[in-house]
Amino acid sequence: MTTAAESTGFARQLKHWRTLRRVSQLDLAIRADTTQRHLSFLEQGRSRPGRTMVVRLAESLELSLRERNGLLLAAGYAPVFPESALDTAELAPMLEALRAILDGHLPYPALVVRPHGVLLAANSAFEVLTEGAAPWLLEPPVNVLRLALHPDGLAARVVNLPEWGRHVTEALRNRMARSPDPALDELIAELETYLPQAEPGPDHLGFAVPLRLRCAEGELRLITTLTSFATAVDVTLAELQLEAFLPSDERTARILRDRAARY
């Protein structure tokens, strides 16, 4: 039976996430294998959800593991997904695997970042992205987003900074639209102050803007791929992201191979 109850934090959060995902009550009810009536009662605070229902709703809304834990807490349940420290034995095998992936990507740059662009690890080719950067930008914890777009960092060598820089910040805003984060919003606002006005041109492809980077050997043209642990069940691991740079032409590949051979 449904019992009357005051509106809860869970009810507000559930409606918030459903609205943010632009999903109707009916669609969400079908995804979560429940009825629209029951979902309506949950959003009104007239029914209390079981733990399994909370998990199903969170999965159906494609919430991150951290957000799923938050929804469980709002419903009065303990979090399901652990959040391990990076130096714990549980994460050691995965971190070792990540280091192997970084080394395997040589001679091209690759790095692993934590939320908000905090650098966790990088391979030796990453130095092509740090050359000439101000020392304060390279002091731990390094923020690779700030390093990339600050005038004292990588930005000074980026040929197509207006287009590439906006592509970076637009991707961050798209991410924040799905998972609001005041700290990330503040960082994006800072990053955008570093960028000149951009006008779409031949290098602005929308979905794939190359990084055109000057170095001692000439101009590099790089594209990036982003990888995350989609099946992770630990919050810390799920929030890590691997960013790998790939050459978009043979000249770039040759320069990076020659650099690796020298160093």
PDB file of C-alpha atoms in Angstrom:
ATOM      1  CA  MET A   1       0.000   0.000   0.000  1.00  0.00           C
ATOM      2  CA  THR A   2       1.049   3.586  -0.554  1.00  0.00           C
ATOM      3  CA  THR A   3       1.349   5.665   2.585  1.00  0.00           C
ATOM      4  CA  ALA A   4       1.231   9.428   2.766  1.00  0.00           C
ATOM      5  CA  ALA A   5       4.521  11.078   3.651  1.00  0.00           C
ATOM      6  CA  GLU A   6       6.114  14.478   3.536  1.00  0.00           C
ATOM      7  CA  SER A   7       8.230  15.391   0.540  1.00  0.00           C
ATOM      8  CA  THR A   8      11.732  14.025   1.087  1.00  0.00           C
ATOM      9  CA  GLY A   9      15.192  14.820  -0.163  1.00  0.00           C
ATOM     10  CA  PHE A  10      14.925  11.681  -2.268  1.00  0.00           C
ATOM     11  CA  ALA A  11      11.732  12.923  -3.926  1.00  0.00           C
ATOM     12  CA  ARG A  12      13.344  16.233  -4.824  1.00  0.00           C
ATOM     13  CA  GLN A  13      16.502  14.586  -6.123  1.00  0.00           C
ATOM     14  CA  LEU A  14      14.604  12.038  -8.177  1.00  0.00           C
ATOM     15  CA  LYS A  15      12.564  14.726  -9.913  1.00  0.00           C
ATOM     16  CA  HIS A  16      15.687  16.855 -10.362  1.00  0.00           C
ATOM     17  CA  TRP A  17      17.593  14.071 -12.120  1.00  0.00           C
ATOM     18  CA  ARG A  18      14.633  13.016 -14.250  1.00  0.00           C
ATOM     19  CA  THR A  19      14.114  16.618 -15.378  1.00  0.00           C
ATOM     20  CA  LEU A  20      17.831  17.073 -16.052  1.00  0.00           C
ATOM     21  CA  ARG A  21      17.878  13.917 -18.181  1.00  0.00           C
ATOM     22  CA  ARG A  22      14.716  15.064 -19.985  1.00  0.00           C
ATOM     23  CA  VAL A  23      12.952  11.788 -19.337  1.00  0.00           C
ATOM     24  CA  SER A  24       9.203  11.573 -18.794  1.00  0.00           C
ATOM     25  CA  GLN A  25       7.731   9.757 -15.827  1.00  0.00           C
ATOM     26  CA  LEU A  26       6.362   7.101 -18.158  1.00  0.00           C
ATOM     27  CA  ASP A  27       9.709   6.507 -19.876  1.00  0.00           C
ATOM     28  CA  LEU A  28      11.558   6.298 -16.566  1.00  0.00           C
ATOM     29  CA  ALA A  29       8.938   3.958 -15.126  1.00  0.00           C
ATOM     30  CA  ILE A  30       9.344   1.620 -18.101  1.00  0.00           C
ATOM     31  CA  ARG A  31      13.147   1.696 -17.814  1.00  0.00           C
ATOM     32  CA  ALA A  32      13.030   0.973 -14.069  1.00  0.00           C
ATOM     33  CA  ASP A  33      10.353  -1.728 -14.424  1.00  0.00           C
ATOM     34  CA  THR A  34       7.746   0.033 -12.317  1.00  0.00           C
ATOM     35  CA  THR A  35       4.524   1.960 -12.929  1.00  0.00           C
ATOM     36  CA  GLN A  36       4.098   5.627 -13.722  1.00  0.00           C
ATOM     37  CA  ARG A  37       1.715   5.890 -10.755  1.00  0.00           C
ATOM     38  CA  HIS A  38       4.308   4.551  -8.344  1.00  0.00           C
ATOM     39  CA  LEU A  39       6.979   6.850  -9.775  1.00  0.00           C
ATOM     40  CA  SER A  40       4.632   9.815  -9.389  1.00  0.00           C
ATOM     41  CA  PHE A  41       4.064   8.922  -5.743  1.00  0.00           C
ATOM     42  CA  LEU A  42       7.833   8.674  -5.204  1.00  0.00           C
ATOM     43  CA  GLU A  43       8.383  12.151  -6.657  1.00  0.00           C
ATOM     44  CA  GLN A  44       5.633  13.551  -4.458  1.00  0.00           C
ATOM     45  CA  GLY A  45       7.077  11.931  -1.341  1.00  0.00           C
ATOM     46  CA  ARG A  46       3.897   9.880  -0.886  1.00  0.00           C
ATOM     47  CA  SER A  47       5.761   6.585  -1.148  1.00  0.00           C
ATOM     48  CA  ARG A  48       9.089   5.449   0.225  1.00  0.00           C
ATOM     49  CA  PRO A  49      11.243   3.499  -2.248  1.00  0.00           C
ATOM     50  CA  GLY A  50      12.951   0.237  -1.464  1.00  0.00           C
ATOM     51  CA  ARG A  51      16.703   0.072  -1.822  1.00  0.00           C
ATOM     52  CA  THR A  52      16.480  -2.012  -4.990  1.00  0.00           C
ATOM     53  CA  MET A  53      14.114   0.508  -6.559  1.00  0.00           C
ATOM     54  CA  VAL A  54      16.513   3.366  -5.792  1.00  0.00           C
ATOM     55  CA  VAL A  55      19.344   1.490  -7.493  1.00  0.00           C
ATOM     56  CA  ARG A  56      17.167   0.705 -10.522  1.00  0.00           C
ATOM     57  CA  LEU A  57      16.082   4.321 -10.852  1.00  0.00           C
ATOM     58  CA  ALA A  58      19.667   5.561 -10.560  1.00  0.00           C
ATOM     59  CA  GLU A  59      20.837   3.111 -13.220  1.00  0.00           C
ATOM     60  CA  SER A  60      17.937   4.050 -15.494  1.00  0.00           C
ATOM     61  CA  LEU A  61      18.882   7.723 -15.163  1.00  0.00           C
ATOM     62  CA  GLU A  62      22.518   6.858 -16.007  1.00  0.00           C
ATOM     63  CA  LEU A  63      23.824   8.515 -12.848  1.00  0.00           C
ATOM     64  CA  SER A  64      27.490   8.257 -11.953  1.00  0.00           C
ATOM     65  CA  LEU A  65      28.446   6.001  -9.056  1.00  0.00           C
ATOM     66  CA  ARG A  66      28.885   9.028  -6.803  1.00  0.00           C
ATOM     67  CA  GLU A  67      25.457  10.313  -7.797  1.00  0.00           C
ATOM     68  CA  ARG A  68      23.913   6.883  -7.207  1.00  0.00           C
ATOM     69  CA  ASN A  69      25.364   6.845  -3.709  1.00  0.00           C
ATOM     70  CA  GLY A  70      23.905  10.303  -3.159  1.00  0.00           C
ATOM     71  CA  LEU A  71      20.445   9.153  -4.224  1.00  0.00           C
ATOM     72  CA  LEU A  72      20.680   6.169  -1.874  1.00  0.00           C
ATOM     73  CA  LEU A  73      21.662   8.422   1.022  1.00  0.00           C
ATOM     74  CA  ALA A  74      18.750  10.748   0.257  1.00  0.00           C
ATOM     75  CA  ALA A  75      16.414   7.743   0.465  1.00  0.00           C
ATOM     76  CA  GLY A  76      17.875   6.740   3.829  1.00  0.00           C
ATOM     77  CA  TYR A  77      20.103   3.878   2.671  1.00  0.00           C
ATOM     78  CA  ALA A  78      23.837   3.317   2.979  1.00  0.00           C
ATOM     79  CA  PRO A  79      25.882   3.841  -0.190  1.00  0.00           C
ATOM     80  CA  VAL A  80      26.378   0.734  -2.314  1.00  0.00           C
ATOM     81  CA  PHE A  81      29.548   1.745  -4.143  1.00  0.00           C
ATOM     82  CA  PRO A  82      32.823   2.075  -2.205  1.00  0.00           C
ATOM     83  CA  GLU A  83      35.179   5.023  -2.638  1.00  0.00           C
ATOM     84  CA  SER A  84      38.726   3.785  -2.181  1.00  0.00           C
ATOM     85  CA  ALA A  85      41.834   5.871  -1.643  1.00  0.00           C
ATOM     86  CA  LEU A  86      44.296   5.661  -4.525  1.00  0.00           C
ATOM     87  CA  ASP A  87      46.956   4.073  -2.317  1.00  0.00           C
ATOM     88  CA  THR A  88      44.800   1.141  -1.198  1.00  0.00           C
ATOM     89  CA  ALA A  89      45.620  -2.445  -2.095  1.00  0.00           C
ATOM     90  CA  GLU A  90      42.233  -2.833  -3.792  1.00  0.00           C
ATOM     91  CA  LEU A  91      43.079  -0.322  -6.531  1.00  0.00           C
ATOM     92  CA  ALA A  92      46.745  -1.269  -6.923  1.00  0.00           C
ATOM     93  CA  PRO A  93      46.167  -3.802  -9.774  1.00  0.00           C
ATOM     94  CA  MET A  94      44.061  -1.335 -11.752  1.00  0.00           C
ATOM     95  CA  LEU A  95      46.578   1.487 -11.312  1.00  0.00           C
ATOM     96  CA  GLU A  96      49.352  -0.838 -12.428  1.00  0.00           C
ATOM     97  CA  ALA A  97      47.300  -1.708 -15.502  1.00  0.00           C
ATOM     98  CA  LEU A  98      46.844   1.985 -16.241  1.00  0.00           C
ATOM     99  CA  ARG A  99      50.586   2.582 -16.054  1.00  0.00           C
ATOM    100  CA  ALA A 100      51.114  -0.271 -18.503  1.00  0.00           C
ATOM    101  CA  ILE A 101      48.594   1.314 -20.883  1.00  0.00           C
ATOM    102  CA  LEU A 102      50.389   4.656 -20.618  1.00  0.00           C
ATOM    103  CA  ASP A 103      53.733   3.066 -21.443  1.00  0.00           C
ATOM    104  CA  GLY A 104      52.168   1.033 -24.232  1.00  0.00           C
ATOM    105  CA  HIS A 105      50.944   4.236 -25.889  1.00  0.00           C
ATOM    106  CA  LEU A 106      54.490   5.529 -26.376  1.00  0.00           C
ATOM    107  CA  PRO A 107      55.839   7.323 -28.347  1.00  0.00           C
ATOM    108  CA  TYR A 108      52.623   9.325 -28.144  1.00  0.00           C
ATOM    109  CA  PRO A 109      51.530  11.308 -25.063  1.00  0.00           C
ATOM    110  CA  ALA A 110      48.979   9.816 -22.689  1.00  0.00           C
ATOM    111  CA  LEU A 111      47.825  10.677 -19.194  1.00  0.00           C
ATOM    112  CA  VAL A 112      45.319   9.705 -16.514  1.00  0.00           C
ATOM    113  CA  VAL A 113      43.359  12.425 -14.773  1.00  0.00           C
ATOM    114  CA  ARG A 114      41.114  12.633 -11.747  1.00  0.00           C
ATOM    115  CA  PRO A 115      37.977  14.826 -11.590  1.00  0.00           C
ATOM    116  CA  HIS A 116      38.469  18.506 -12.469  1.00  0.00           C
ATOM    117  CA  GLY A 117      41.564  17.715 -14.534  1.00  0.00           C
ATOM    118  CA  VAL A 118      43.931  16.747 -11.712  1.00  0.00           C
ATOM    119  CA  LEU A 119      46.842  14.743 -13.120  1.00  0.00           C
ATOM    120  CA  LEU A 120      47.338  11.268 -11.664  1.00  0.00           C
ATOM    121  CA  ALA A 121      49.908   9.767 -14.024  1.00  0.00           C
ATOM    122  CA  ALA A 122      51.459  10.321 -17.453  1.00  0.00           C
ATOM    123  CA  ASN A 123      53.961   8.649 -19.756  1.00  0.00           C
ATOM    124  CA  SER A 124      57.315  10.138 -20.717  1.00  0.00           C
ATOM    125  CA  ALA A 125      55.957  11.582 -24.000  1.00  0.00           C
ATOM    126  CA  PHE A 126      53.759  13.895 -21.920  1.00  0.00           C
ATOM    127  CA  GLU A 127      56.755  16.228 -21.683  1.00  0.00           C
ATOM    128  CA  VAL A 128      56.028  17.537 -25.181  1.00  0.00           C
ATOM    129  CA  LEU A 129      52.918  19.122 -23.635  1.00  0.00           C
ATOM    130  CA  THR A 130      54.776  20.694 -20.704  1.00  0.00           C
ATOM    131  CA  GLU A 131      57.767  22.236 -22.463  1.00  0.00           C
ATOM    132  CA  GLY A 132      58.093  25.924 -21.703  1.00  0.00           C
ATOM    133  CA  ALA A 133      55.290  25.944 -19.141  1.00  0.00           C
ATOM    134  CA  ALA A 134      55.669  28.113 -16.064  1.00  0.00           C
ATOM    135  CA  PRO A 135      57.030  26.093 -13.107  1.00  0.00           C
ATOM    136  CA  TRP A 136      54.012  26.934 -10.939  1.00  0.00           C
ATOM    137  CA  LEU A 137      51.725  25.175 -13.429  1.00  0.00           C
ATOM    138  CA  LEU A 138      53.781  21.990 -13.032  1.00  0.00           C
ATOM    139  CA  GLU A 139      53.736  21.883  -9.249  1.00  0.00           C
ATOM    140  CA  PRO A 140      51.664  18.982  -7.853  1.00  0.00           C
ATOM    141  CA  PRO A 141      48.790  18.596  -7.984  1.00  0.00           C
ATOM    142  CA  VAL A 142      49.008  19.533 -11.662  1.00  0.00           C
ATOM    143  CA  ASN A 143      45.728  20.599 -13.234  1.00  0.00           C
ATOM    144  CA  VAL A 144      46.038  19.616 -16.890  1.00  0.00           C
ATOM    145  CA  LEU A 145      43.084  21.784 -17.934  1.00  0.00           C
ATOM    146  CA  ARG A 146      44.720  24.890 -16.509  1.00  0.00           C
ATOM    147  CA  LEU A 147      48.084  23.791 -17.915  1.00  0.00           C
ATOM    148  CA  ALA A 148      46.510  23.395 -21.364  1.00  0.00           C
ATOM    149  CA  LEU A 149      44.725  26.745 -21.596  1.00  0.00           C
ATOM    150  CA  HIS A 150      46.675  29.149 -19.388  1.00  0.00           C
ATOM    151  CA  PRO A 151      48.839  31.687 -21.315  1.00  0.00           C
ATOM    152  CA  ASP A 152      51.847  30.553 -19.246  1.00  0.00           C
ATOM    153  CA  GLY A 153      51.239  26.925 -20.149  1.00  0.00           C
ATOM    154  CA  LEU A 154      50.571  24.936 -23.289  1.00  0.00           C
ATOM    155  CA  ALA A 155      48.377  27.675 -24.774  1.00  0.00           C
ATOM    156  CA  ALA A 156      51.406  29.765 -25.756  1.00  0.00           C
ATOM    157  CA  ARG A 157      52.327  27.076 -28.321  1.00  0.00           C
ATOM    158  CA  VAL A 158      48.852  26.183 -29.597  1.00  0.00           C
ATOM    159  CA  VAL A 159      48.392  27.452 -33.157  1.00  0.00           C
ATOM    160  CA  ASN A 160      44.595  27.076 -33.140  1.00  0.00           C
ATOM    161  CA  LEU A 161      43.969  28.066 -29.523  1.00  0.00           C
ATOM    162  CA  PRO A 162      40.584  29.783 -30.091  1.00  0.00           C
ATOM    163  CA  GLU A 163      39.063  26.718 -31.759  1.00  0.00           C
ATOM    164  CA  TRP A 164      40.801  24.018 -29.746  1.00  0.00           C
ATOM    165  CA  GLY A 165      40.378  25.783 -26.422  1.00  0.00           C
ATOM    166  CA  ARG A 166      36.646  26.313 -26.972  1.00  0.00           C
ATOM    167  CA  HIS A 167      36.312  22.677 -27.941  1.00  0.00           C
ATOM    168  CA  VAL A 168      37.805  21.748 -24.555  1.00  0.00           C
ATOM    169  CA  THR A 169      35.530  24.039 -22.550  1.00  0.00           C
ATOM    170  CA  GLU A 170      32.432  23.069 -24.547  1.00  0.00           C
ATOM    171  CA  ALA A 171      33.113  19.402 -23.773  1.00  0.00           C
ATOM    172  CA  LEU A 172      33.389  20.287 -20.084  1.00  0.00           C
ATOM    173  CA  ARG A 173      30.108  22.205 -20.200  1.00  0.00           C
ATOM    174  CA  ASN A 174      28.384  19.270 -21.871  1.00  0.00           C
ATOM    175  CA  ARG A 175      29.642  17.046 -19.073  1.00  0.00           C
ATOM    176  CA  MET A 176      28.431  19.490 -16.443  1.00  0.00           C
ATOM    177  CA  ALA A 177      25.005  19.678 -18.057  1.00  0.00           C
ATOM    178  CA  ARG A 178      24.574  15.998 -17.200  1.00  0.00           C
ATOM    179  CA  SER A 179      26.219  16.183 -13.779  1.00  0.00           C
ATOM    180  CA  PRO A 180      26.098  19.692 -12.259  1.00  0.00           C
ATOM    181  CA  ASP A 181      29.228  20.507 -10.278  1.00  0.00           C
ATOM    182  CA  PRO A 182      29.819  24.006  -8.810  1.00  0.00           C
ATOM    183  CA  ALA A 183      33.572  23.422  -8.593  1.00  0.00           C
ATOM    184  CA  LEU A 184      33.765  22.436 -12.266  1.00  0.00           C
ATOM    185  CA  ASP A 185      31.574  25.386 -13.230  1.00  0.00           C
ATOM    186  CA  GLU A 186      34.018  27.716 -11.464  1.00  0.00           C
ATOM    187  CA  LEU A 187      36.980  26.100 -13.218  1.00  0.00           C
ATOM    188  CA  ILE A 188      35.329  26.400 -16.639  1.00  0.00           C
ATOM    189  CA  ALA A 189      34.640  30.085 -16.019  1.00  0.00           C
ATOM    190  CA  GLU A 190      38.336  30.554 -15.205  1.00  0.00           C
ATOM    191  CA  LEU A 191      39.488  28.639 -18.287  1.00  0.00           C
ATOM    192  CA  GLU A 192      37.277  30.674 -20.601  1.00  0.00           C
ATOM    193  CA  THR A 193      38.971  33.892 -19.482  1.00  0.00           C
ATOM    194  CA  TYR A 194      42.187  32.582 -21.045  1.00  0.00           C
ATOM    195  CA  LEU A 195      40.695  32.043 -24.487  1.00  0.00           C
ATOM    196  CA  PRO A 196      40.464  34.517 -27.373  1.00  0.00           C
ATOM    197  CA  GLN A 197      37.252  34.760 -29.332  1.00  0.00           C
ATOM    198  CA  ALA A 198      36.784  31.890 -31.760  1.00  0.00           C
ATOM    199  CA  GLU A 199      35.145  31.879 -35.170  1.00  0.00           C
ATOM    200  CA  PRO A 200      34.377  28.478 -36.722  1.00  0.00           C
ATOM    201  CA  GLY A 201      36.676  27.794 -39.653  1.00  0.00           C
ATOM    202  CA  PRO A 202      38.312  24.885 -41.491  1.00  0.00           C
ATOM    203  CA  ASP A 203      39.775  23.536 -38.234  1.00  0.00           C
ATOM    204  CA  HIS A 204      36.468  23.658 -36.384  1.00  0.00           C
ATOM    205  CA  LEU A 205      34.844  20.295 -37.038  1.00  0.00           C
ATOM    206  CA  GLY A 206      32.634  20.299 -33.977  1.00  0.00           C
ATOM    207  CA  PHE A 207      33.280  16.704 -32.959  1.00  0.00           C
ATOM    208  CA  ALA A 208      37.035  16.536 -33.631  1.00  0.00           C
ATOM    209  CA  VAL A 209      39.164  19.667 -33.352  1.00  0.00           C
ATOM    210  CA  PRO A 210      42.860  18.801 -33.726  1.00  0.00           C
ATOM    211  CA  LEU A 211      45.466  20.227 -31.383  1.00  0.00           C
ATOM    212  CA  ARG A 212      48.023  22.073 -33.515  1.00  0.00           C
ATOM    213  CA  LEU A 213      51.061  22.423 -31.287  1.00  0.00           C
ATOM    214  CA  ARG A 214      54.406  24.101 -32.013  1.00  0.00           C
ATOM    215  CA  CYS A 215      57.545  22.327 -30.841  1.00  0.00           C
ATOM    216  CA  ALA A 216      61.255  22.568 -31.702  1.00  0.00           C
ATOM    217  CA  GLU A 217      60.887  20.056 -34.545  1.00  0.00           C
ATOM    218  CA  GLY A 218      57.883  21.761 -36.158  1.00  0.00           C
ATOM    219  CA  GLU A 219      54.122  21.689 -35.795  1.00  0.00           C
ATOM    220  CA  LEU A 220      52.381  18.690 -34.281  1.00  0.00           C
ATOM    221  CA  ARG A 221      48.807  17.819 -35.171  1.00  0.00           C
ATOM    222  CA  LEU A 222      47.185  15.680 -32.502  1.00  0.00           C
ATOM    223  CA  ILE A 223      43.743  14.292 -31.822  1.00  0.00           C
ATOM    224  CA  THR A 224      42.632  12.887 -28.488  1.00  0.00           C
ATOM    225  CA  THR A 225      40.690   9.881 -27.290  1.00  0.00           C
ATOM    226  CA  LEU A 226      39.080   9.650 -23.867  1.00  0.00           C
ATOM    227  CA  THR A 227      38.565   6.366 -22.032  1.00  0.00           C
ATOM    228  CA  SER A 228      36.873   5.693 -18.708  1.00  0.00           C
ATOM    229  CA  PHE A 229      36.056   2.596 -16.656  1.00  0.00           C
ATOM    230  CA  ALA A 230      32.442   2.145 -17.677  1.00  0.00           C
ATOM    231  CA  THR A 231      32.068  -1.062 -15.651  1.00  0.00           C
ATOM    232  CA  ALA A 232      33.849   0.145 -12.509  1.00  0.00           C
ATOM    233  CA  VAL A 233      32.093  -0.419  -9.179  1.00  0.00           C
ATOM    234  CA  ASP A 234      34.413   1.829  -7.152  1.00  0.00           C
ATOM    235  CA  VAL A 235      33.729   5.583  -7.180  1.00  0.00           C
ATOM    236  CA  THR A 236      37.411   6.544  -7.344  1.00  0.00           C
ATOM    237  CA  LEU A 237      38.141   4.228 -10.257  1.00  0.00           C
ATOM    238  CA  ALA A 238      34.985   5.227 -12.132  1.00  0.00           C
ATOM    239  CA  GLU A 239      36.014   8.885 -11.999  1.00  0.00           C
ATOM    240  CA  LEU A 240      39.438   8.318 -13.577  1.00  0.00           C
ATOM    241  CA  GLN A 241      39.834   9.170 -17.245  1.00  0.00           C
ATOM    242  CA  LEU A 242      42.560   8.144 -19.671  1.00  0.00           C
ATOM    243  CA  GLU A 243      43.404  10.748 -22.313  1.00  0.00           C
ATOM    244  CA  ALA A 244      45.543   9.509 -25.175  1.00  0.00           C
ATOM    245  CA  PHE A 245      46.933  11.720 -27.942  1.00  0.00           C
ATOM    246  CA  LEU A 246      47.279  10.332 -31.463  1.00  0.00           C
ATOM    247  CA  PRO A 247      49.033  11.843 -34.506  1.00  0.00           C
ATOM    248  CA  SER A 248      46.707  13.009 -37.231  1.00  0.00           C
ATOM    249  CA  ASP A 249      49.419  12.904 -39.898  1.00  0.00           C
ATOM    250  CA  GLU A 250      52.644  11.014 -40.629  1.00  0.00           C
ATOM    251  CA  ARG A 251      54.861  14.036 -39.983  1.00  0.00           C
ATOM    252  CA  THR A 252      53.583  14.290 -36.424  1.00  0.00           C
ATOM    253  CA  ALA A 253      54.059  10.570 -35.897  1.00  0.00           C
ATOM    254  CA  ARG A 254      57.641  10.775 -37.172  1.00  0.00           C
ATOM    255  CA  ILE A 255      58.508  13.713 -34.920  1.00  0.00           C
ATOM    256  CA  LEU A 256      57.186  11.929 -31.847  1.00  0.00           C
ATOM    257  CA  ARG A 257      58.955   8.686 -32.747  1.00  0.00           C
ATOM    258  CA  ASP A 258      62.246  10.562 -33.217  1.00  0.00           C
ATOM    259  CA  ARG A 259      61.803  12.367 -29.895  1.00  0.00           C
ATOM    260  CA  ALA A 260      61.207   9.074 -28.102  1.00  0.00           C
ATOM    261  CA  ALA A 261      64.318   7.578 -29.680  1.00  0.00           C
ATOM    262  CA  ARG A 262      66.446  10.505 -28.459  1.00  0.00           C
ATOM    263  CA  TYR A 263      65.102  10.456 -24.915  1.00  0.00           C
TER     264      TYR A 263
END
